[in-house]
Coordinates of C-alpha atoms in Angstrom, one line a residue:
Chain A
M1 CA -0.3 0.5 0.0
T2 CA 2.5 2.8 1.1
S3 CA 4.8 2.0 -1.5
S4 CA 2.2 2.4 -4.2
K5 CA 1.5 5.7 -3.0
Q6 CA 5.3 6.9 -3.2
V7 CA 5.3 5.9 -6.0
R8 CA 2.3 8.5 -7.2
K9 CA 4.2 11.0 -5.3
I10 CA 7.2 10.3 -7.4
V11 CA 5.0 10.0 -10.5
N12 CA 2.9 12.8 -10.3
P13 CA 5.3 16.0 -10.6
S14 CA 6.6 14.5 -13.8
T15 CA 3.7 13.9 -15.1
K16 CA 2.8 17.9 -14.5
E17 CA 6.0 18.9 -16.2
K18 CA 5.0 16.7 -19.4
W19 CA 2.0 18.4 -19.2
N20 CA 2.9 21.7 -19.3
F21 CA 5.3 21.3 -21.7
S22 CA 3.0 19.2 -24.2
H23 CA 0.4 22.3 -23.4
H24 CA 3.1 24.7 -25.0
K25 CA 3.8 22.5 -27.5
M26 CA 0.5 21.5 -28.6
T27 CA -0.3 25.5 -28.4
N28 CA 2.6 26.1 -30.9
Q29 CA 1.5 23.4 -32.9
L30 CA -2.6 24.9 -32.7
L31 CA -1.3 28.5 -33.9
L32 CA 0.9 26.5 -36.6
W33 CA -2.6 25.4 -38.1
I34 CA -4.2 28.0 -37.7
K35 CA -2.1 30.6 -39.5
P36 CA -2.8 29.4 -42.6
L37 CA -6.2 30.0 -41.7
S38 CA -5.8 33.6 -41.5
V39 CA -4.2 33.8 -45.1
F40 CA -8.1 33.1 -46.4
S41 CA -9.8 35.5 -44.5
G42 CA -7.1 38.5 -45.3
L43 CA -4.9 39.4 -47.5
G44 CA -1.9 39.1 -45.1
S45 CA -0.7 38.1 -41.7
E46 CA -0.2 42.3 -41.4
H47 CA -2.9 43.1 -42.8
A48 CA -5.2 40.1 -41.8
C49 CA -9.1 41.0 -40.6
F50 CA -9.3 38.2 -38.2
T51 CA -6.4 38.0 -35.4
N52 CA -5.6 34.8 -34.0
E53 CA -7.8 35.6 -31.0
T54 CA -10.8 36.3 -33.1
L55 CA -10.0 32.6 -35.0
L56 CA -10.0 30.8 -32.2
F57 CA -12.9 32.5 -30.9
A58 CA -14.6 31.7 -34.0
I59 CA -13.6 27.8 -33.5
V60 CA -14.8 27.6 -30.4
I61 CA -18.2 28.9 -31.5
G62 CA -17.9 26.5 -33.8
C63 CA -17.3 23.7 -31.4
F64 CA -20.1 25.1 -29.3
F65 CA -22.6 24.8 -32.2
F66 CA -21.4 21.8 -33.2
S67 CA -21.5 20.2 -29.8
G68 CA -25.1 21.9 -29.5
I69 CA -26.1 20.2 -32.8
I70 CA -24.8 16.5 -31.4
I71 CA -26.5 17.0 -28.3
Y72 CA -29.5 18.1 -29.5
R73 CA -29.9 14.9 -31.6
V74 CA -28.9 13.1 -28.8
L75 CA -31.7 14.9 -26.8
V76 CA -34.0 14.5 -29.6
K77 CA -33.3 10.6 -29.9
E78 CA -33.7 10.4 -26.2
K79 CA -36.8 12.0 -25.8
F80 CA -38.3 9.7 -28.9
I81 CA -37.4 6.6 -27.3
K82 CA -38.9 7.7 -23.7
K83 CA -42.0 8.4 -25.6
Q84 CA -41.8 5.0 -27.4
L85 CA -41.1 3.7 -23.9
I86 CA -44.1 5.3 -22.5
L87 CA -46.4 3.8 -25.2
K88 CA -45.1 0.7 -24.5
E89 CA -45.8 1.0 -20.9
I90 CA -49.4 2.1 -21.9
E91 CA -49.8 -0.7 -24.4
L92 CA -48.5 -3.6 -21.3
K93 CA -50.7 -2.1 -19.0
F94 CA -53.7 -2.1 -21.5
R95 CA -52.7 -5.9 -22.5
N96 CA -52.6 -6.6 -18.7
E97 CA -56.0 -5.4 -18.4
R98 CA -57.3 -7.0 -21.1
I99 CA -55.9 -10.1 -20.2
L100 CA -57.8 -9.4 -17.1
N101 CA -60.7 -9.0 -18.4
M102 CA -60.4 -11.7 -20.6
L103 CA -59.5 -14.3 -17.7
D104 CA -62.7 -12.8 -15.9
D105 CA -64.9 -13.4 -18.9
K106 CA -63.2 -16.9 -19.3
S107 CA -63.9 -18.0 -15.5
A108 CA -67.5 -16.5 -15.5
L109 CA -68.3 -18.7 -19.1
L110 CA -66.6 -21.5 -17.4
K111 CA -68.2 -21.0 -14.5
E112 CA -71.8 -20.7 -16.9
K113 CA -70.7 -23.8 -18.4
E114 CA -70.5 -25.9 -14.9
F115 CA -74.2 -24.7 -14.5
L116 CA -74.9 -25.3 -17.8
L117 CA -74.0 -29.0 -17.2
T118 CA -75.9 -28.7 -14.1
K119 CA -78.9 -27.6 -15.8
V120 CA -79.2 -30.0 -18.2
H121 CA -78.9 -33.0 -15.6
H122 CA -81.3 -31.9 -13.7
R123 CA -84.0 -30.7 -16.0
V124 CA -83.4 -34.1 -18.1
K125 CA -83.6 -36.0 -15.0
N126 CA -86.9 -33.8 -13.5
N127 CA -88.6 -33.9 -16.6
L128 CA -88.4 -37.9 -16.8
Q129 CA -89.5 -38.1 -13.2
V130 CA -92.1 -36.2 -14.1
V131 CA -92.8 -38.9 -16.8
M132 CA -92.6 -41.8 -14.4
S133 CA -94.9 -40.2 -11.9
L134 CA -97.3 -40.1 -14.9
Y135 CA -97.0 -43.7 -15.0
N136 CA -97.5 -44.7 -11.4
A137 CA -100.0 -42.3 -11.4
Q138 CA -101.3 -44.2 -14.2
L139 CA -100.8 -48.0 -12.4
I140 CA -102.7 -46.9 -9.4
Y141 CA -105.7 -46.1 -11.3
S142 CA -105.5 -49.1 -14.2
Q143 CA -107.5 -52.0 -12.5
K144 CA -107.3 -54.6 -15.6
K145 CA -104.1 -56.6 -15.6
A146 CA -103.8 -56.2 -19.6
E147 CA -103.3 -52.3 -18.7
K148 CA -100.9 -53.1 -16.2
N149 CA -98.5 -55.0 -18.0
A150 CA -98.3 -52.6 -21.4
L151 CA -97.5 -49.9 -18.5
I152 CA -94.9 -51.8 -16.9
E153 CA -93.4 -52.8 -20.1
S154 CA -93.3 -49.4 -21.1
Q155 CA -92.2 -47.9 -17.9
A156 CA -89.1 -50.6 -17.9
R157 CA -88.2 -49.3 -21.3
L158 CA -88.1 -45.4 -20.0
H159 CA -86.2 -47.0 -17.0
T160 CA -83.4 -47.2 -20.0
I161 CA -83.1 -43.9 -20.9
L162 CA -83.5 -43.2 -17.0
I163 CA -80.3 -45.1 -16.5
I164 CA -78.3 -44.1 -19.5
H165 CA -79.2 -40.3 -18.0
K166 CA -77.5 -40.8 -14.4
K167 CA -75.0 -42.3 -16.0
L168 CA -74.3 -39.5 -18.4
Y169 CA -74.5 -37.3 -14.8
G170 CA -70.7 -38.4 -13.2
G171 CA -69.3 -38.4 -17.0
D172 CA -67.2 -35.1 -18.1
N173 CA -68.5 -35.7 -21.7
I174 CA -72.4 -34.9 -21.9
N175 CA -72.8 -36.8 -24.9
R176 CA -70.7 -39.8 -24.6
I177 CA -71.5 -43.1 -22.4
D178 CA -69.4 -45.4 -21.7
M179 CA -71.3 -48.8 -22.7
H180 CA -69.6 -51.1 -20.4
A181 CA -70.9 -49.4 -17.6
F182 CA -74.1 -48.6 -18.4
I183 CA -74.8 -52.7 -20.0
D184 CA -73.8 -53.2 -16.3
E185 CA -76.7 -50.8 -14.9
L186 CA -78.8 -51.9 -17.4
I187 CA -78.5 -55.6 -16.7
F188 CA -78.7 -55.3 -13.1
F189 CA -81.7 -53.4 -13.6
I190 CA -83.5 -56.4 -16.1
S191 CA -82.8 -59.0 -13.8
A192 CA -83.6 -57.4 -10.7
N193 CA -86.5 -56.7 -12.4
Y194 CA -87.4 -60.3 -13.5
H195 CA -86.1 -61.5 -10.2
L196 CA -89.3 -59.8 -8.7
K197 CA -91.4 -61.6 -10.8
G198 CA -89.8 -65.1 -9.7
F199 CA -88.3 -65.2 -12.8
K200 CA -84.2 -66.3 -12.6
I201 CA -82.4 -64.7 -15.8
I202 CA -78.7 -64.3 -15.8
I203 CA -76.9 -62.1 -17.9
I204 CA -73.5 -62.4 -19.3
P205 CA -72.0 -59.2 -19.8
D206 CA -69.0 -58.9 -22.8
V207 CA -68.6 -55.7 -23.8
E208 CA -65.3 -53.3 -24.6
E209 CA -64.8 -50.8 -23.1
V210 CA -66.1 -48.2 -25.7
R211 CA -67.6 -44.8 -25.6
L212 CA -70.7 -44.3 -27.6
D213 CA -73.2 -41.3 -28.4
V214 CA -76.3 -41.2 -26.7
T215 CA -78.7 -41.7 -29.1
Q216 CA -77.2 -45.0 -30.0
A217 CA -76.6 -46.2 -25.7
V218 CA -80.4 -45.3 -25.9
A219 CA -81.0 -47.8 -28.8
I220 CA -78.9 -50.7 -27.9
G221 CA -80.3 -50.4 -24.6
L222 CA -83.6 -50.7 -26.1
S223 CA -82.8 -53.6 -28.1
I224 CA -81.3 -55.3 -25.4
H225 CA -83.8 -55.0 -23.4
E226 CA -86.8 -56.0 -26.0
V227 CA -84.7 -59.1 -27.0
I228 CA -84.8 -60.2 -22.9
A229 CA -88.6 -59.3 -23.2
Y230 CA -89.2 -61.3 -25.9
A231 CA -86.9 -64.3 -25.1
V232 CA -88.3 -64.4 -21.4
D233 CA -92.0 -64.2 -23.1
F234 CA -91.5 -66.9 -25.8
E235 CA -88.9 -69.1 -25.4
F236 CA -88.3 -69.3 -21.6
S237 CA -92.3 -69.2 -21.3
D238 CA -92.1 -72.6 -19.4
V239 CA -88.7 -72.5 -17.4
E240 CA -87.8 -70.8 -14.6
K241 CA -84.2 -70.1 -15.1
A242 CA -82.7 -68.4 -18.2
E243 CA -79.1 -67.8 -19.6
I244 CA -78.6 -64.9 -21.7
Q245 CA -75.3 -63.5 -23.1
I246 CA -74.2 -60.2 -24.5
K247 CA -71.6 -58.7 -26.5
L248 CA -70.5 -55.4 -27.9
T249 CA -67.2 -55.6 -30.1
V250 CA -65.8 -53.1 -32.2
L251 CA -64.9 -54.4 -35.3
N252 CA -63.1 -50.8 -36.3
E253 CA -63.1 -47.7 -36.3
N254 CA -66.4 -47.3 -38.0
Y255 CA -68.6 -50.3 -37.1
L256 CA -69.8 -52.1 -34.0
K257 CA -71.3 -55.3 -33.4
L258 CA -73.9 -56.4 -30.9
V259 CA -74.4 -60.0 -30.5
I260 CA -77.5 -61.1 -28.0
S261 CA -77.4 -65.1 -28.0
Y262 CA -79.6 -67.9 -26.0
G263 CA -79.5 -71.3 -25.8
S264 CA -82.7 -72.2 -26.9
V265 CA -84.2 -73.9 -24.2
S266 CA -87.0 -75.8 -25.7
P267 CA -86.3 -75.7 -29.0
R268 CA -89.8 -75.2 -30.6
R269 CA -90.6 -73.0 -34.2
R270 CA -91.4 -69.6 -34.0
S271 CA -94.5 -68.5 -34.8
P272 CA -94.8 -66.1 -37.8
K273 CA -96.3 -63.6 -35.8
Q274 CA -93.7 -64.0 -32.8
E275 CA -90.8 -63.9 -35.6
E276 CA -92.4 -60.4 -36.7
R277 CA -92.5 -59.0 -33.1
L278 CA -88.8 -59.7 -32.8
I279 CA -87.5 -58.4 -35.6
T280 CA -90.2 -55.1 -36.0
G281 CA -89.3 -54.9 -32.1
I282 CA -85.8 -54.7 -32.6
R283 CA -86.0 -52.6 -35.8
R284 CA -88.0 -49.9 -34.1
M285 CA -85.7 -49.5 -31.5
I286 CA -83.1 -49.1 -33.9
G287 CA -84.6 -47.0 -36.1
L288 CA -86.5 -45.3 -33.1
C289 CA -83.0 -43.3 -32.5
G290 CA -82.0 -42.6 -36.3
V291 CA -79.4 -44.9 -36.5
L292 CA -78.4 -45.7 -39.8
G293 CA -76.8 -48.1 -41.8
S294 CA -77.0 -50.4 -39.2
E295 CA -77.7 -54.6 -40.6
L296 CA -80.1 -57.0 -38.3
R297 CA -79.6 -60.8 -38.8
I298 CA -81.1 -63.8 -36.7
E299 CA -79.6 -66.5 -36.5
E300 CA -80.7 -70.3 -35.2
K301 CA -78.5 -73.9 -34.5
N302 CA -77.9 -74.8 -31.0
E303 CA -79.0 -70.9 -29.9
V304 CA -80.7 -68.4 -30.9
Q305 CA -78.5 -65.3 -32.0
V306 CA -79.3 -61.8 -32.5
N307 CA -76.6 -59.9 -34.5
V308 CA -77.0 -56.4 -35.2
L309 CA -74.5 -54.2 -37.4
F310 CA -74.4 -51.0 -36.5
K311 CA -71.9 -47.6 -37.8
R312 CA -70.6 -45.6 -35.1
L313 CA -71.9 -41.9 -34.8
I314 CA -69.1 -40.1 -34.4
E315 CA -69.8 -36.4 -34.8
D316 CA -70.6 -35.1 -31.0
F317 CA -73.9 -33.5 -32.0
S318 CA -74.7 -34.2 -35.4
I319 CA -78.2 -35.8 -34.6
L320 CA -78.6 -32.9 -32.7
E321 CA -78.2 -30.4 -35.6
L322 CA -79.9 -32.4 -37.9
N323 CA -83.0 -32.5 -35.5
V324 CA -82.6 -28.4 -36.0
N325 CA -82.5 -28.2 -39.5
A326 CA -85.1 -30.2 -39.9
Chain B
M1 CA -0.9 36.2 -27.0
H2 CA 0.1 33.0 -26.1
S3 CA -1.7 32.4 -22.6
V4 CA -4.8 33.9 -24.8
I5 CA -4.6 31.0 -26.8
A6 CA -3.6 28.9 -24.4
T7 CA -6.9 29.9 -22.3
G8 CA -9.1 29.4 -24.8
F9 CA -7.2 26.2 -25.7
K10 CA -7.9 25.4 -22.2
Y11 CA -11.8 26.0 -21.9
L12 CA -11.9 24.6 -25.5
V13 CA -10.8 21.1 -23.7
I14 CA -13.1 21.5 -20.9
L15 CA -15.8 22.2 -23.1
S16 CA -15.2 19.6 -25.5
L17 CA -14.7 17.4 -22.1
V18 CA -18.3 18.2 -20.9
V19 CA -20.0 17.4 -24.2
V20 CA -18.1 14.0 -24.5
I21 CA -19.2 13.6 -20.7
F22 CA -22.5 14.6 -21.5
I23 CA -22.8 12.7 -25.0
V24 CA -21.6 9.4 -23.3
F25 CA -23.8 9.6 -20.1
H26 CA -26.7 10.2 -22.6
L27 CA -25.9 7.6 -24.9
R28 CA -25.3 5.2 -21.8
R29 CA -28.8 6.3 -20.6
L30 CA -30.3 5.7 -24.2
Q31 CA -28.9 1.8 -24.6
S32 CA -30.7 1.4 -20.8
Y33 CA -33.6 2.9 -22.1
K34 CA -33.1 0.9 -25.5
R35 CA -32.6 -2.7 -23.1
K36 CA -35.8 -1.2 -21.2
L37 CA -38.0 -1.0 -24.6
R38 CA -36.3 -4.5 -25.6
V39 CA -37.4 -5.8 -22.6
R40 CA -40.7 -4.4 -22.7
S41 CA -41.7 -5.4 -26.6
A42 CA -40.6 -8.8 -25.4
K43 CA -43.0 -8.4 -22.3
S44 CA -45.6 -7.3 -24.8
D45 CA -45.5 -9.7 -27.6
L46 CA -45.9 -12.2 -24.7
K47 CA -49.0 -11.1 -23.3
S48 CA -50.5 -10.7 -26.8
R49 CA -49.5 -14.2 -27.0
Q50 CA -51.3 -14.8 -24.4
L51 CA -54.4 -13.0 -25.4
D52 CA -54.5 -14.9 -28.4
Q53 CA -54.3 -18.3 -26.5
I54 CA -56.9 -16.6 -23.6
G55 CA -59.1 -15.4 -26.6
I56 CA -59.3 -18.5 -28.3
E57 CA -59.6 -20.9 -25.3
R58 CA -62.6 -18.0 -24.4
R59 CA -64.1 -18.9 -27.2
Q60 CA -64.1 -22.4 -27.0
V61 CA -66.1 -22.2 -23.8
H62 CA -68.3 -20.1 -25.1
Q63 CA -69.1 -22.4 -28.2
T64 CA -69.7 -25.1 -25.6
N65 CA -72.4 -23.4 -24.1
E66 CA -74.1 -22.3 -26.8
R67 CA -74.4 -25.9 -27.7
L68 CA -75.2 -27.0 -24.4
T69 CA -78.0 -24.2 -24.2
K70 CA -79.0 -26.1 -27.3
E71 CA -78.5 -29.2 -26.2
L72 CA -80.5 -28.8 -22.8
R73 CA -83.9 -28.2 -24.8
H74 CA -83.2 -30.8 -27.3
R75 CA -82.0 -33.8 -25.3
I76 CA -85.2 -33.4 -23.3
L77 CA -87.4 -32.7 -26.5
R78 CA -85.6 -36.0 -27.9
N79 CA -86.1 -38.0 -24.5
L80 CA -89.9 -36.7 -24.9
E81 CA -90.2 -37.6 -28.5
T82 CA -88.7 -41.2 -28.3
I83 CA -90.8 -42.1 -25.1
S84 CA -93.7 -41.4 -27.0
T85 CA -92.7 -43.5 -30.4
L86 CA -92.4 -46.2 -28.1
L87 CA -95.8 -45.8 -26.6
N88 CA -96.7 -45.0 -30.2
N89 CA -95.5 -48.7 -31.0
Q90 CA -96.6 -50.3 -28.4
S91 CA -100.1 -49.4 -28.6
A92 CA -100.1 -50.3 -32.3
S93 CA -98.9 -53.8 -30.4
L94 CA -101.5 -54.1 -28.1
D95 CA -104.6 -56.3 -28.4
D96 CA -106.2 -55.6 -25.1
N97 CA -108.9 -52.3 -25.8
D98 CA -108.2 -50.9 -22.2
A99 CA -104.3 -51.3 -22.4
R100 CA -104.3 -49.9 -26.0
Q101 CA -106.3 -46.3 -24.2
V102 CA -104.5 -46.5 -21.2
I103 CA -101.0 -46.2 -23.3
E104 CA -102.9 -43.7 -25.7
K105 CA -103.6 -41.4 -23.0
T106 CA -100.5 -41.7 -21.2
E107 CA -98.8 -40.9 -25.1
S108 CA -101.0 -37.7 -25.2
R109 CA -99.4 -36.7 -22.1
I110 CA -96.2 -37.1 -22.7
K111 CA -97.1 -35.4 -26.2
A112 CA -98.5 -32.2 -24.5
M113 CA -95.3 -32.3 -22.3
F114 CA -93.3 -31.9 -25.6
F115 CA -95.6 -28.9 -27.0
I116 CA -94.9 -27.1 -23.8
H117 CA -90.8 -28.1 -23.9
R118 CA -90.6 -27.3 -27.6
G119 CA -92.3 -23.7 -27.1
I120 CA -89.9 -22.3 -24.7
F121 CA -88.2 -19.1 -25.4
E122 CA -85.6 -17.3 -23.3
V123 CA -86.0 -13.7 -21.9
D124 CA -83.4 -13.0 -19.2
G125 CA -82.3 -16.1 -18.8
E126 CA -86.4 -16.9 -17.0
E127 CA -87.7 -19.4 -19.7
Y128 CA -91.4 -18.8 -20.8
V129 CA -94.1 -20.6 -23.0
E130 CA -96.7 -18.9 -24.9
I131 CA -99.9 -20.9 -23.8
S132 CA -102.0 -20.1 -26.8
S133 CA -99.7 -21.2 -29.6
F134 CA -99.5 -24.3 -27.3
V135 CA -103.5 -24.4 -27.3
K136 CA -103.6 -24.1 -31.2
Q137 CA -100.6 -26.9 -31.0
I138 CA -102.6 -29.3 -28.9
V139 CA -105.6 -29.1 -30.4
P140 CA -105.3 -31.1 -33.9
Y141 CA -103.1 -33.3 -32.4
L142 CA -106.1 -34.6 -29.6
D143 CA -108.3 -34.2 -32.4
S144 CA -106.7 -36.6 -34.8
Y145 CA -105.8 -39.3 -32.4
I146 CA -108.4 -39.7 -29.9
S147 CA -110.8 -42.0 -32.0
G148 CA -114.8 -42.1 -31.4
S149 CA -114.6 -38.8 -31.7
G150 CA -116.4 -37.2 -34.8
N151 CA -116.1 -33.9 -37.0
V152 CA -115.7 -31.5 -33.9
E153 CA -115.2 -27.9 -34.4
F154 CA -113.1 -25.9 -32.2
V155 CA -113.6 -22.1 -31.6
F156 CA -110.7 -20.4 -30.1
D157 CA -110.7 -17.4 -27.9
L158 CA -107.4 -16.4 -26.8
Q159 CA -105.0 -13.7 -25.6
L160 CA -101.3 -14.2 -25.5
L161 CA -100.2 -15.3 -22.4
K162 CA -96.4 -15.4 -21.5
L163 CA -96.1 -18.1 -18.5
N164 CA -93.3 -19.4 -16.5
L165 CA -92.1 -22.7 -17.6
S166 CA -93.1 -23.9 -14.1
K167 CA -96.5 -22.7 -14.3
A168 CA -96.8 -23.6 -17.7
E169 CA -95.7 -27.1 -17.5
P170 CA -98.9 -27.9 -15.2
L171 CA -101.1 -25.8 -17.2
G172 CA -100.3 -27.7 -20.1
L173 CA -100.7 -31.1 -19.1
L174 CA -104.1 -29.8 -17.1
I175 CA -105.3 -28.2 -20.5
N176 CA -104.8 -31.6 -22.4
E177 CA -106.3 -33.6 -19.9
V178 CA -109.6 -31.5 -19.8
L179 CA -109.6 -31.6 -23.8
S180 CA -109.2 -35.0 -24.1
N181 CA -112.0 -36.0 -21.2
C182 CA -114.5 -33.6 -23.5
L183 CA -113.0 -35.1 -26.8
K184 CA -113.2 -38.9 -25.4
H185 CA -117.1 -38.3 -23.6
A186 CA -118.6 -35.4 -24.6
F187 CA -119.9 -36.1 -28.3
V188 CA -120.0 -39.9 -27.9
N189 CA -122.6 -41.3 -30.9
Q190 CA -122.7 -37.9 -32.5
D191 CA -121.1 -36.5 -35.8
A192 CA -120.4 -33.1 -34.6
G193 CA -119.8 -31.1 -31.6
L194 CA -118.4 -27.8 -30.8
I195 CA -115.4 -26.7 -28.3
Q196 CA -115.0 -23.6 -27.4
I197 CA -111.7 -22.5 -25.5
S198 CA -110.9 -19.0 -24.1
L199 CA -108.4 -17.7 -22.0
R200 CA -108.9 -14.2 -20.9
R201 CA -106.5 -12.1 -18.6
E202 CA -108.7 -10.4 -15.6
S203 CA -108.3 -8.0 -13.6
G204 CA -104.7 -7.6 -11.9
N205 CA -103.0 -11.0 -12.6
N206 CA -105.4 -13.5 -12.7
V207 CA -105.7 -15.5 -15.9
R208 CA -109.1 -17.3 -16.7
I209 CA -108.9 -20.5 -19.2
S210 CA -112.5 -22.3 -20.0
I211 CA -113.1 -25.1 -21.6
E212 CA -116.9 -25.6 -23.0
D213 CA -118.6 -28.4 -25.1
R214 CA -121.6 -27.7 -26.8
G215 CA -124.0 -29.1 -29.1
G216 CA -124.1 -32.7 -27.9
T217 CA -127.6 -34.0 -27.2
K218 CA -126.9 -34.3 -23.6
G219 CA -123.6 -32.8 -22.3
L220 CA -120.9 -34.8 -20.2
V221 CA -122.6 -35.2 -16.7
L222 CA -119.4 -35.4 -14.3
D223 CA -119.7 -37.2 -10.7
E224 CA -116.9 -34.9 -9.2
N225 CA -116.8 -37.9 -6.5
E226 CA -115.5 -40.2 -8.8
K227 CA -112.5 -41.7 -8.8
T228 CA -110.3 -41.5 -12.1
M229 CA -106.7 -40.5 -13.0
G230 CA -108.2 -37.9 -15.0
L231 CA -110.1 -36.3 -12.9
S232 CA -107.6 -36.3 -10.1
L233 CA -104.9 -35.2 -12.2
I234 CA -106.7 -32.2 -13.1
R235 CA -107.1 -31.5 -9.1
G236 CA -103.6 -32.0 -8.7
L237 CA -102.8 -29.5 -11.5
A238 CA -104.6 -26.8 -10.6
D239 CA -103.4 -27.6 -6.9
Q240 CA -99.9 -27.0 -8.2
L241 CA -101.0 -24.1 -10.2
G242 CA -102.6 -22.5 -7.2
A243 CA -105.5 -22.1 -9.1
T244 CA -109.8 -22.5 -8.5
L245 CA -111.9 -24.4 -10.2
S246 CA -115.1 -25.4 -11.1
F247 CA -117.6 -27.2 -13.2
H248 CA -120.6 -26.0 -14.5
H249 CA -123.1 -28.3 -16.0
G250 CA -125.1 -26.2 -18.7
Q251 CA -125.4 -27.3 -22.1
G252 CA -122.8 -29.1 -22.1
L253 CA -119.3 -29.0 -18.9
R254 CA -117.3 -26.2 -18.7
V255 CA -115.0 -26.3 -17.2
T256 CA -113.2 -23.1 -15.8
L257 CA -109.8 -22.0 -14.2
I258 CA -108.6 -19.5 -12.6
F259 CA -105.2 -18.4 -11.7
E260 CA -103.2 -16.0 -10.9
A261 CA -100.0 -16.0 -13.8
D262 CA -96.6 -15.3 -11.9

């Protein structure tokens, strides 16, 4: 530390001398440069209009002027950038505000969506319940057995639709239904229904994990219901136990196959009327829901097999929009 | 002479130093401003991209909402349509006459609900149904489907009435029930008849609806103690509406309903 200070003390005077020296030298040099300039302004150094002082003064003024211009330009540029900065700041603020507004708007819309979803389910459920209660009231007032049977049959079909809407409620998609869960519940309902009547029915499902459009699910549920009702009415009328297999397979991207089969316990010929009831019954169920491109085939070997080949509805809202246009 | 030049030179140097310092200082400030500007414009760009993203998401949610509102209506309509088609199919395949009539009755009730739900329109988030147009829709349907009725003429005297859905639904069912009763029982063994339906707004919020069958040789005499589904349904629905229900036996049977709209 001390050594460096000493060094500085030693160095300082010498630099000052140097400065003085160079100062004089530079002044002389400057004069050498300026003197020829006076030639332009006068005829000779003796009769020159400008003295050295004036020239120097002019140069200083020139420098002032020149530096003034530079400073001005710098200031202008600075002002410009400052302005831009402020503009950007305003823009940023504006965008921030808009983002906040949009987010508010979006969250409000999301809330509305949530509300609408619950409203859809609530209203549909309410509506079906009103229909159900109409049925129940009618059941109380009906005395004849045929009336009651007709009502119960119809009510069971209605229940299929109810199950679907119950299943839809938990899901995230209000248009697609998981067939596996749906058919499980449907089977539970159907077999419970027959158990109540003292008829043992065993339904073995084999359903692939697939999500289908509500309309198609309704059609499939109703078809299953129809075939089982038919089987119990005609094929198993004199036995107390029946086994029915339900198989839903995805053939490819577009086509699905529903197979309902049961071993014919009492092999006997179906009357044409019964045959007609089965086929028209299923046809109606399928056609009811506007599922086009389906194919129905009934095979009979050791067992009765009802094959339904149908095209999968891919558009979520296709049927809906069709209805709107129609 | 030399000293003057020297002082001039000194001032010049000082001046140029000041200018240089000034310029350097300002250039550095300029630089920092530029840096800030760059940062800010980058931020601003990011925000604008965010804004676009949020805008797209918002639009999507908005579209789903629109679809949902459409879906709400159409799902109910589709369900009711499905149920009534099922009932229609069933009634065609039934042999028993009474059973078929029961199923047809149920179908007509569901059809009434269908017409009510089809007529829903929304005002400020509340759902309303126009009753007079509902009556005009349900009448031809009932006329065509109830067997046994001959050429029944209808006289409408309807004022426009906008009713909340919660009231319109029971009212629709009630009107359907009364009308189908009239059509079924008033003109038995007769070629022609006349049914007059009137809907009038009265003082205050009261609405009077009366349905009267006329022209029958002997109008329907309703036993009010009789226990039928139709009658008990009419009573129940009138209770639900908070309406006063009265039966008047004159030339025919006149059913009058007075209730408060909203």
